[in-house]
Tab-separated table of N, CA and C in Angstrom:
chain	number	residue	atom	x	y	z
X	1	MET	N	6.098	-15.244	17.723
X	1	MET	CA	5.170	-14.939	16.647
X	1	MET	C	4.104	-13.981	17.176
X	2	ALA	N	3.795	-12.957	16.399
X	2	ALA	CA	2.823	-11.948	16.816
X	2	ALA	C	1.419	-12.546	16.855
X	3	LEU	N	0.660	-12.062	17.788
X	3	LEU	CA	-0.729	-12.483	17.875
X	3	LEU	C	-1.500	-11.950	16.682
X	4	VAL	N	-2.458	-12.709	16.222
X	4	VAL	CA	-3.320	-12.261	15.141
X	4	VAL	C	-4.379	-11.367	15.756
X	5	THR	N	-4.407	-10.136	15.334
X	5	THR	CA	-5.362	-9.182	15.884
X	5	THR	C	-6.689	-9.262	15.136
X	6	ARG	N	-7.709	-8.743	15.778
X	6	ARG	CA	-9.025	-8.685	15.141
X	6	ARG	C	-8.938	-7.898	13.840
X	7	LYS	N	-8.172	-6.792	13.871
X	7	LYS	CA	-8.015	-5.949	12.687
X	7	LYS	C	-7.427	-6.743	11.524
X	8	ARG	N	-6.431	-7.584	11.811
X	8	ARG	CA	-5.810	-8.398	10.751
X	8	ARG	C	-6.771	-9.467	10.230
X	9	LEU	N	-7.574	-10.037	11.110
X	9	LEU	CA	-8.558	-11.027	10.671
X	9	LEU	C	-9.617	-10.386	9.776
X	10	VAL	N	-10.054	-9.196	10.140
X	10	VAL	CA	-11.033	-8.480	9.319
X	10	VAL	C	-10.433	-8.169	7.956
X	11	ARG	N	-9.178	-7.725	7.963
X	11	ARG	CA	-8.509	-7.405	6.692
X	11	ARG	C	-8.368	-8.656	5.826
X	12	LEU	N	-8.043	-9.787	6.433
X	12	LEU	CA	-7.946	-11.042	5.693
X	12	LEU	C	-9.306	-11.423	5.107
X	13	ALA	N	-10.366	-11.302	5.901
X	13	ALA	CA	-11.710	-11.619	5.405
X	13	ALA	C	-12.070	-10.731	4.217
X	14	LYS	N	-11.739	-9.457	4.313
X	14	LYS	CA	-12.017	-8.544	3.198
X	14	LYS	C	-11.168	-8.879	1.979
X	15	GLY	N	-10.000	-9.487	2.220
X	15	GLY	CA	-9.170	-9.931	1.106
X	15	GLY	C	-9.893	-10.958	0.253
X	16	PHE	N	-10.634	-11.835	0.909
X	16	PHE	CA	-11.373	-12.867	0.196
X	16	PHE	C	-12.755	-12.387	-0.245
X	17	PHE	N	-13.282	-11.365	0.417
X	17	PHE	CA	-14.617	-10.853	0.110
X	17	PHE	C	-14.555	-9.332	-0.062
X	18	PRO	N	-14.014	-8.856	-1.197
X	18	PRO	CA	-13.829	-7.414	-1.387
X	18	PRO	C	-15.120	-6.597	-1.337
X	19	ALA	N	-16.272	-7.249	-1.523
X	19	ALA	CA	-17.544	-6.523	-1.444
X	19	ALA	C	-17.777	-5.966	-0.040
X	20	LEU	N	-17.047	-6.474	0.956
X	20	LEU	CA	-17.167	-5.958	2.323
X	20	LEU	C	-16.454	-4.619	2.505
X	21	CYS	N	-15.614	-4.263	1.562
X	21	CYS	CA	-14.822	-3.026	1.683
X	21	CYS	C	-15.664	-1.800	1.370
X	22	ARG	N	-15.427	-0.761	2.146
X	22	ARG	CA	-16.132	0.512	1.971
X	22	ARG	C	-15.131	1.663	2.084
X	23	PRO	N	-14.288	1.849	1.066
X	23	PRO	CA	-13.337	2.958	1.153
X	23	PRO	C	-14.058	4.295	1.080
X	24	ASP	N	-13.532	5.284	1.758
X	24	ASP	CA	-14.101	6.630	1.717
X	24	ASP	C	-13.501	7.359	0.510
X	25	ASP	N	-13.971	6.963	-0.665
X	25	ASP	CA	-13.418	7.499	-1.904
X	25	ASP	C	-13.603	9.006	-2.022
X	26	ALA	N	-14.740	9.523	-1.597
X	26	ALA	CA	-14.981	10.970	-1.697
X	26	ALA	C	-13.952	11.740	-0.863
X	27	TRP	N	-13.685	11.262	0.340
X	27	TRP	CA	-12.698	11.905	1.213
X	27	TRP	C	-11.325	11.902	0.550
X	28	ALA	N	-10.944	10.747	-0.019
X	28	ALA	CA	-9.639	10.619	-0.661
X	28	ALA	C	-9.537	11.494	-1.902
X	29	LEU	N	-10.510	11.406	-2.776
X	29	LEU	CA	-10.440	12.131	-4.051
X	29	LEU	C	-10.430	13.641	-3.858
X	30	ALA	N	-11.036	14.110	-2.781
X	30	ALA	CA	-11.035	15.554	-2.498
X	30	ALA	C	-9.636	16.062	-2.157
X	31	ARG	N	-8.730	15.179	-1.798
X	31	ARG	CA	-7.379	15.567	-1.366
X	31	ARG	C	-6.304	15.356	-2.424
X	32	LEU	N	-6.610	14.592	-3.451
X	32	LEU	CA	-5.607	14.199	-4.425
X	32	LEU	C	-5.582	15.087	-5.660
X	33	ALA	N	-4.390	15.262	-6.219
X	33	ALA	CA	-4.244	15.931	-7.513
X	33	ALA	C	-4.854	15.016	-8.582
X	34	PRO	N	-5.228	15.569	-9.745
X	34	PRO	CA	-5.882	14.735	-10.767
X	34	PRO	C	-5.100	13.478	-11.165
X	35	ASP	N	-3.771	13.576	-11.350
X	35	ASP	CA	-3.002	12.380	-11.722
X	35	ASP	C	-2.973	11.373	-10.572
X	36	GLU	N	-2.933	11.862	-9.338
X	36	GLU	CA	-2.954	10.988	-8.167
X	36	GLU	C	-4.314	10.322	-8.019
X	37	ALA	N	-5.374	11.073	-8.326
X	37	ALA	CA	-6.728	10.521	-8.252
X	37	ALA	C	-6.881	9.359	-9.230
X	38	ALA	N	-6.281	9.475	-10.401
X	38	ALA	CA	-6.347	8.389	-11.384
X	38	ALA	C	-5.634	7.142	-10.848
X	39	LEU	N	-4.488	7.333	-10.199
X	39	LEU	CA	-3.779	6.199	-9.589
X	39	LEU	C	-4.633	5.568	-8.485
X	40	TYR	N	-5.233	6.421	-7.663
X	40	TYR	CA	-6.077	5.940	-6.564
X	40	TYR	C	-7.245	5.119	-7.112
X	41	GLN	N	-7.909	5.648	-8.123
X	41	GLN	CA	-9.080	4.962	-8.671
X	41	GLN	C	-8.731	3.658	-9.374
X	42	ALA	N	-7.501	3.512	-9.825
X	42	ALA	CA	-7.071	2.272	-10.480
X	42	ALA	C	-6.775	1.165	-9.466
X	43	MET	N	-6.672	1.528	-8.190
X	43	MET	CA	-6.361	0.541	-7.162
X	43	MET	C	-7.557	-0.359	-6.866
X	44	ASP	N	-7.253	-1.547	-6.418
X	44	ASP	CA	-8.247	-2.489	-5.938
X	44	ASP	C	-8.986	-1.860	-4.751
X	45	VAL	N	-10.243	-2.176	-4.584
X	45	VAL	CA	-11.055	-1.619	-3.504
X	45	VAL	C	-10.434	-1.897	-2.136
X	46	ARG	N	-9.792	-3.051	-1.979
X	46	ARG	CA	-9.154	-3.400	-0.704
X	46	ARG	C	-7.986	-2.465	-0.403
X	47	ASP	N	-7.208	-2.151	-1.439
X	47	ASP	CA	-6.088	-1.234	-1.249
X	47	ASP	C	-6.577	0.193	-1.006
X	48	ARG	N	-7.655	0.586	-1.692
X	48	ARG	CA	-8.205	1.930	-1.455
X	48	ARG	C	-8.669	2.063	-0.009
X	49	GLU	N	-9.390	1.055	0.483
X	49	GLU	CA	-9.863	1.112	1.867
X	49	GLU	C	-8.687	1.192	2.843
X	50	HIS	N	-7.686	0.360	2.623
X	50	HIS	CA	-6.497	0.366	3.483
X	50	HIS	C	-5.789	1.717	3.425
X	51	ASN	N	-5.589	2.247	2.231
X	51	ASN	CA	-4.865	3.510	2.098
X	51	ASN	C	-5.604	4.673	2.752
X	52	VAL	N	-6.920	4.694	2.644
X	52	VAL	CA	-7.697	5.735	3.322
X	52	VAL	C	-7.542	5.601	4.837
X	53	ALA	N	-7.621	4.374	5.341
X	53	ALA	CA	-7.450	4.153	6.789
X	53	ALA	C	-6.066	4.620	7.243
X	54	VAL	N	-5.044	4.326	6.447
X	54	VAL	CA	-3.679	4.750	6.787
X	54	VAL	C	-3.584	6.277	6.784
X	55	ALA	N	-4.158	6.927	5.782
X	55	ALA	CA	-4.110	8.400	5.706
X	55	ALA	C	-4.839	9.038	6.890
X	56	LYS	N	-5.983	8.498	7.251
X	56	LYS	CA	-6.727	9.048	8.382
X	56	LYS	C	-5.977	8.836	9.695
X	57	LEU	N	-5.347	7.689	9.855
X	57	LEU	CA	-4.562	7.435	11.063
X	57	LEU	C	-3.327	8.339	11.110
X	58	LEU	N	-2.717	8.576	9.968
X	58	LEU	CA	-1.584	9.502	9.898
X	58	LEU	C	-2.020	10.883	10.402
X	59	LEU	N	-3.171	11.347	9.937
X	59	LEU	CA	-3.684	12.653	10.375
X	59	LEU	C	-4.095	12.649	11.845
X	60	GLU	N	-4.592	11.526	12.318
X	60	GLU	CA	-4.967	11.424	13.730
X	60	GLU	C	-3.729	11.557	14.620
X	61	ARG	N	-2.665	10.882	14.235
X	61	ARG	CA	-1.431	10.923	15.028
X	61	ARG	C	-0.667	12.241	14.861
X	62	TRP	N	-0.678	12.768	13.649
X	62	TRP	CA	0.060	14.005	13.354
X	62	TRP	C	-0.863	14.953	12.597
X	63	PRO	N	-1.706	15.697	13.315
X	63	PRO	CA	-2.650	16.604	12.663
X	63	PRO	C	-1.972	17.665	11.793
X	64	ASP	N	-0.693	17.916	12.046
X	64	ASP	CA	0.035	18.911	11.261
X	64	ASP	C	0.714	18.302	10.034
X	65	ALA	N	0.384	17.074	9.683
X	65	ALA	CA	1.009	16.415	8.533
X	65	ALA	C	0.828	17.269	7.285
X	66	PRO	N	1.894	17.423	6.521
X	66	PRO	CA	1.757	18.207	5.286
X	66	PRO	C	0.866	17.488	4.273
X	67	ASN	N	0.266	18.269	3.412
X	67	ASN	CA	-0.631	17.745	2.395
X	67	ASN	C	0.032	16.633	1.578
X	68	CYS	N	1.315	16.797	1.232
X	68	CYS	CA	1.976	15.775	0.407
X	68	CYS	C	2.083	14.442	1.151
X	69	ALA	N	2.203	14.452	2.467
X	69	ALA	CA	2.275	13.203	3.236
X	69	ALA	C	0.923	12.501	3.250
X	70	VAL	N	-0.151	13.263	3.374
X	70	VAL	CA	-1.503	12.677	3.357
X	70	VAL	C	-1.785	12.084	1.979
X	71	ARG	N	-1.429	12.831	0.934
X	71	ARG	CA	-1.627	12.327	-0.426
X	71	ARG	C	-0.793	11.066	-0.667
X	72	ALA	N	0.436	11.044	-0.144
X	72	ALA	CA	1.279	9.858	-0.281
X	72	ALA	C	0.627	8.658	0.411
X	73	ALA	N	0.063	8.879	1.580
X	73	ALA	CA	-0.607	7.794	2.301
X	73	ALA	C	-1.779	7.243	1.484
X	74	LEU	N	-2.482	8.125	0.792
X	74	LEU	CA	-3.649	7.710	0.017
X	74	LEU	C	-3.294	6.871	-1.212
X	75	ILE	N	-2.053	6.976	-1.683
X	75	ILE	CA	-1.677	6.219	-2.890
X	75	ILE	C	-0.410	5.389	-2.691
X	76	HIS	N	-0.035	5.144	-1.433
X	76	HIS	CA	1.223	4.437	-1.198
X	76	HIS	C	1.239	3.009	-1.740
X	77	ASP	N	0.102	2.389	-1.944
X	77	ASP	CA	0.045	1.034	-2.485
X	77	ASP	C	-0.412	0.995	-3.945
X	78	ALA	N	-0.413	2.139	-4.613
X	78	ALA	CA	-0.894	2.193	-6.003
X	78	ALA	C	-0.074	1.318	-6.941
X	79	GLY	N	1.162	1.028	-6.600
X	79	GLY	CA	1.987	0.168	-7.440
X	79	GLY	C	1.484	-1.259	-7.526
X	80	LYS	N	0.638	-1.654	-6.601
X	80	LYS	CA	0.084	-3.012	-6.628
X	80	LYS	C	-0.917	-3.190	-7.761
X	81	SER	N	-1.392	-2.096	-8.332
X	81	SER	CA	-2.379	-2.190	-9.411
X	81	SER	C	-1.734	-2.286	-10.788
X	82	LEU	N	-0.410	-2.346	-10.834
X	82	LEU	CA	0.293	-2.415	-12.108
X	82	LEU	C	0.010	-3.725	-12.849
X	83	ARG	N	-0.226	-4.778	-12.114
X	83	ARG	CA	-0.585	-6.072	-12.700
X	83	ARG	C	-1.581	-6.732	-11.749
X	84	PRO	N	-2.384	-7.654	-12.249
X	84	PRO	CA	-3.277	-8.352	-11.333
X	84	PRO	C	-2.470	-8.989	-10.197
X	85	TYR	N	-2.951	-8.814	-8.998
X	85	TYR	CA	-2.268	-9.287	-7.786
X	85	TYR	C	-3.360	-9.907	-6.928
X	86	ASN	N	-3.665	-11.174	-7.204
X	86	ASN	CA	-4.835	-11.791	-6.583
X	86	ASN	C	-4.620	-12.093	-5.098
X	87	VAL	N	-5.699	-12.439	-4.428
X	87	VAL	CA	-5.670	-12.622	-2.978
X	87	VAL	C	-4.714	-13.731	-2.553
X	88	TRP	N	-4.639	-14.796	-3.320
X	88	TRP	CA	-3.726	-15.893	-2.949
X	88	TRP	C	-2.277	-15.442	-3.034
X	89	GLU	N	-1.958	-14.661	-4.064
X	89	GLU	CA	-0.600	-14.125	-4.182
X	89	GLU	C	-0.292	-13.178	-3.031
X	90	ARG	N	-1.257	-12.347	-2.684
X	90	ARG	CA	-1.069	-11.401	-1.577
X	90	ARG	C	-0.799	-12.143	-0.265
X	91	VAL	N	-1.594	-13.143	0.008
X	91	VAL	CA	-1.442	-13.895	1.252
X	91	VAL	C	-0.113	-14.644	1.253
X	92	PHE	N	0.189	-15.329	0.163
X	92	PHE	CA	1.422	-16.102	0.086
X	92	PHE	C	2.650	-15.204	0.251
X	93	THR	N	2.701	-14.115	-0.502
X	93	THR	CA	3.885	-13.248	-0.431
X	93	THR	C	3.989	-12.549	0.919
X	94	ALA	N	2.863	-12.286	1.570
X	94	ALA	CA	2.912	-11.682	2.905
X	94	ALA	C	3.427	-12.685	3.938
X	95	LEU	N	2.944	-13.917	3.855
X	95	LEU	CA	3.364	-14.927	4.819
X	95	LEU	C	4.841	-15.290	4.678
X	96	PHE	N	5.329	-15.274	3.456
X	96	PHE	CA	6.694	-15.723	3.201
X	96	PHE	C	7.620	-14.593	2.761
X	97	GLU	N	7.261	-13.368	3.113
X	97	GLU	CA	8.045	-12.196	2.700
X	97	GLU	C	9.503	-12.312	3.131
X	98	ARG	N	9.735	-12.854	4.298
X	98	ARG	CA	11.097	-13.000	4.825
X	98	ARG	C	11.983	-13.810	3.879
X	99	TRP	N	11.377	-14.712	3.113
X	99	TRP	CA	12.132	-15.577	2.205
X	99	TRP	C	11.974	-15.161	0.744
X	100	ALA	N	11.548	-13.940	0.518
X	100	ALA	CA	11.326	-13.462	-0.851
X	100	ALA	C	12.615	-13.530	-1.655
X	101	PRO	N	12.541	-14.062	-2.859
X	101	PRO	CA	13.731	-14.078	-3.703
X	101	PRO	C	14.034	-12.662	-4.199
X	102	ALA	N	15.286	-12.418	-4.480
X	102	ALA	CA	15.667	-11.128	-5.055
X	102	ALA	C	15.225	-11.134	-6.514
X	103	VAL	N	14.303	-10.258	-6.840
X	103	VAL	CA	13.837	-10.143	-8.228
X	103	VAL	C	13.945	-8.685	-8.645
X	104	GLU	N	14.374	-8.487	-9.863
X	104	GLU	CA	14.467	-7.141	-10.417
X	104	GLU	C	13.058	-6.595	-10.640
X	105	PRO	N	12.899	-5.271	-10.581
X	105	PRO	CA	11.558	-4.708	-10.760
X	105	PRO	C	11.004	-4.849	-12.185
X	106	TYR	N	11.881	-4.861	-13.156
X	106	TYR	CA	11.450	-4.946	-14.558
X	106	TYR	C	12.294	-5.981	-15.275
X	107	PRO	N	11.764	-6.637	-16.293
X	107	PRO	CA	10.401	-6.540	-16.794
X	107	PRO	C	9.423	-7.200	-15.823
X	108	LEU	N	8.215	-6.682	-15.806
X	108	LEU	CA	7.188	-7.216	-14.930
X	108	LEU	C	6.741	-8.583	-15.454
X	109	ARG	N	6.698	-9.547	-14.577
X	109	ARG	CA	6.423	-10.934	-14.975
X	109	ARG	C	5.056	-11.405	-14.494
X	110	GLU	N	4.673	-12.535	-15.033
X	110	GLU	CA	3.434	-13.206	-14.636
X	110	GLU	C	3.740	-14.162	-13.490
X	111	GLY	N	2.715	-14.776	-12.954
X	111	GLY	CA	2.870	-15.839	-11.977
X	111	GLY	C	3.472	-15.387	-10.661
X	112	LEU	N	4.033	-16.337	-9.943
X	112	LEU	CA	4.554	-16.059	-8.612
X	112	LEU	C	5.733	-15.089	-8.641
X	113	THR	N	6.557	-15.156	-9.683
X	113	THR	CA	7.665	-14.196	-9.790
X	113	THR	C	7.116	-12.782	-9.876
X	114	GLY	N	6.064	-12.593	-10.650
X	114	GLY	CA	5.420	-11.283	-10.755
X	114	GLY	C	4.809	-10.839	-9.433
X	115	ALA	N	4.262	-11.797	-8.681
X	115	ALA	CA	3.699	-11.469	-7.362
X	115	ALA	C	4.796	-10.987	-6.418
X	116	TRP	N	5.955	-11.661	-6.453
X	116	TRP	CA	7.083	-11.209	-5.624
X	116	TRP	C	7.524	-9.817	-6.055
X	117	GLN	N	7.541	-9.562	-7.359
X	117	GLN	CA	7.923	-8.232	-7.834
X	117	GLN	C	6.984	-7.170	-7.272
X	118	VAL	N	5.692	-7.418	-7.332
X	118	VAL	CA	4.714	-6.456	-6.818
X	118	VAL	C	4.927	-6.244	-5.328
X	119	ARG	N	5.084	-7.332	-4.596
X	119	ARG	CA	5.279	-7.217	-3.147
X	119	ARG	C	6.518	-6.387	-2.809
X	120	LEU	N	7.610	-6.658	-3.500
X	120	LEU	CA	8.872	-5.997	-3.186
X	120	LEU	C	9.005	-4.591	-3.773
X	121	HIS	N	8.444	-4.368	-4.947
X	121	HIS	CA	8.721	-3.125	-5.671
X	121	HIS	C	7.515	-2.198	-5.838
X	122	HIS	N	6.375	-2.498	-5.178
X	122	HIS	CA	5.201	-1.647	-5.383
X	122	HIS	C	5.448	-0.184	-5.008
X	123	PRO	N	6.299	0.134	-4.019
X	123	PRO	CA	6.550	1.563	-3.764
X	123	PRO	C	7.189	2.262	-4.985
X	124	ARG	N	8.127	1.580	-5.618
X	124	ARG	CA	8.770	2.156	-6.807
X	124	ARG	C	7.772	2.285	-7.945
X	125	TYR	N	6.966	1.241	-8.179
X	125	TYR	CA	6.000	1.286	-9.267
X	125	TYR	C	5.054	2.478	-9.110
X	126	ALA	N	4.625	2.728	-7.888
X	126	ALA	CA	3.736	3.871	-7.647
X	126	ALA	C	4.490	5.184	-7.803
X	127	ALA	N	5.644	5.290	-7.151
X	127	ALA	CA	6.406	6.546	-7.180
X	127	ALA	C	6.774	6.955	-8.602
X	128	ASP	N	7.076	5.986	-9.457
X	128	ASP	CA	7.434	6.282	-10.846
X	128	ASP	C	6.280	6.914	-11.614
X	129	ARG	N	5.072	6.822	-11.086
X	129	ARG	CA	3.884	7.344	-11.774
X	129	ARG	C	3.314	8.602	-11.113
X	130	ILE	N	3.997	9.106	-10.100
X	130	ILE	CA	3.507	10.281	-9.366
X	130	ILE	C	4.304	11.511	-9.799
X	131	ALA	N	3.592	12.556	-10.192
X	131	ALA	CA	4.244	13.769	-10.699
X	131	ALA	C	4.873	14.620	-9.591
X	132	ASP	N	4.203	14.748	-8.459
X	132	ASP	CA	4.704	15.613	-7.388
X	132	ASP	C	5.916	14.945	-6.724
X	133	PRO	N	7.091	15.590	-6.763
X	133	PRO	CA	8.290	14.957	-6.203
X	133	PRO	C	8.206	14.682	-4.704
X	134	CYS	N	7.516	15.516	-3.947
X	134	CYS	CA	7.375	15.292	-2.502
X	134	CYS	C	6.571	14.022	-2.246
X	135	VAL	N	5.441	13.872	-2.916
X	135	VAL	CA	4.586	12.690	-2.763
X	135	VAL	C	5.341	11.451	-3.244
X	136	ALA	N	5.996	11.562	-4.394
X	136	ALA	CA	6.719	10.422	-4.968
X	136	ALA	C	7.814	9.937	-4.029
X	137	GLU	N	8.557	10.850	-3.408
X	137	GLU	CA	9.642	10.452	-2.515
X	137	GLU	C	9.111	9.712	-1.285
X	138	ILE	N	8.036	10.218	-0.713
X	138	ILE	CA	7.457	9.560	0.466
X	138	ILE	C	6.980	8.155	0.103
X	139	VAL	N	6.293	8.037	-1.019
X	139	VAL	CA	5.806	6.726	-1.461
X	139	VAL	C	6.982	5.791	-1.736
X	140	ARG	N	7.974	6.271	-2.458
X	140	ARG	CA	9.118	5.427	-2.832
X	140	ARG	C	9.838	4.872	-1.599
X	141	LEU	N	9.917	5.675	-0.546
X	141	LEU	CA	10.713	5.299	0.624
X	141	LEU	C	9.901	4.779	1.803
X	142	HIS	N	8.587	4.600	1.644
X	142	HIS	CA	7.772	4.232	2.803
X	142	HIS	C	8.071	2.832	3.353
X	143	HIS	N	8.763	1.997	2.627
X	143	HIS	CA	9.178	0.693	3.175
X	143	HIS	C	10.623	0.713	3.635
X	144	GLU	N	11.412	1.602	3.072
X	144	GLU	CA	12.845	1.656	3.377
X	144	GLU	C	13.180	2.603	4.511
X	145	GLY	N	12.332	3.561	4.754
X	145	GLY	CA	12.651	4.616	5.703
X	145	GLY	C	13.325	5.757	4.966
X	146	GLY	N	13.725	6.728	5.704
X	146	GLY	CA	14.340	7.887	5.069
X	146	GLY	C	13.802	9.153	5.675
X	147	PRO	N	13.255	10.023	4.841
X	147	PRO	CA	12.720	11.283	5.360
X	147	PRO	C	11.628	11.051	6.409
X	148	LEU	N	11.436	12.048	7.244
X	148	LEU	CA	10.499	11.960	8.362
X	148	LEU	C	9.138	11.401	7.961
X	149	TRP	N	8.527	11.928	6.916
X	149	TRP	CA	7.161	11.509	6.583
X	149	TRP	C	7.119	10.118	5.959
X	150	ALA	N	8.193	9.679	5.316
X	150	ALA	CA	8.259	8.287	4.848
X	150	ALA	C	8.319	7.353	6.057
X	151	GLU	N	9.086	7.735	7.079
X	151	GLU	CA	9.161	6.946	8.314
X	151	GLU	C	7.800	6.878	9.006
X	152	ARG	N	7.133	8.009	9.082
X	152	ARG	CA	5.824	8.038	9.751
X	152	ARG	C	4.784	7.246	8.972
X	153	LEU	N	4.825	7.334	7.650
X	153	LEU	CA	3.908	6.541	6.831
X	153	LEU	C	4.185	5.052	7.056
X	154	HIS	N	5.441	4.673	7.088
X	154	HIS	CA	5.806	3.275	7.353
X	154	HIS	C	5.264	2.813	8.701
X	155	GLU	N	5.427	3.641	9.710
X	155	GLU	CA	4.960	3.308	11.055
X	155	GLU	C	3.450	3.076	11.082
X	156	VAL	N	2.709	3.973	10.455
X	156	VAL	CA	1.247	3.859	10.446
X	156	VAL	C	0.803	2.680	9.589
X	157	ASP	N	1.423	2.527	8.423
X	157	ASP	CA	1.062	1.456	7.494
X	157	ASP	C	1.271	0.084	8.141
X	158	HIS	N	2.339	-0.092	8.881
X	158	HIS	CA	2.633	-1.386	9.464
X	158	HIS	C	1.882	-1.620	10.774
X	159	GLY	N	1.069	-0.658	11.177
X	159	GLY	CA	0.189	-0.863	12.319
X	159	GLY	C	-1.056	-1.642	11.924
X	160	PHE	N	-1.239	-1.853	10.620
X	160	PHE	CA	-2.424	-2.571	10.123
X	160	PHE	C	-2.100	-4.027	9.912
């Protein structure tokens, strides 16, 4: 079992106390297309903070990252805002992800089934709402792998 890092404990604390989050919204919004900015702004403050951290780390590791990869990093979790996804659901589905039941992405459901849908299908939910095909592809595949920048986004995202 992996050690619990300080970073993960801080993230868990912010999960329960979102007022502790301070996403760099100005930095993010300056990089996003208008439709992407709307997706970003619809996200929970915790997801915005995480996505900004992921985008900045992506740029730190690969300063030559294309604009579409940075934008994808900024909205890669936007699918989680499709339905309320409370902290208990987030924690439960993260802890038991290995045993997640196979659930179809649609229709979107309430309760724990809906939480599993969000956990499993949030990349698709976000990608389906992104106009730029490059950004949409990276977001859609950031959990599955695939193209280079989807792989790199996955690597950076799972470092948190």
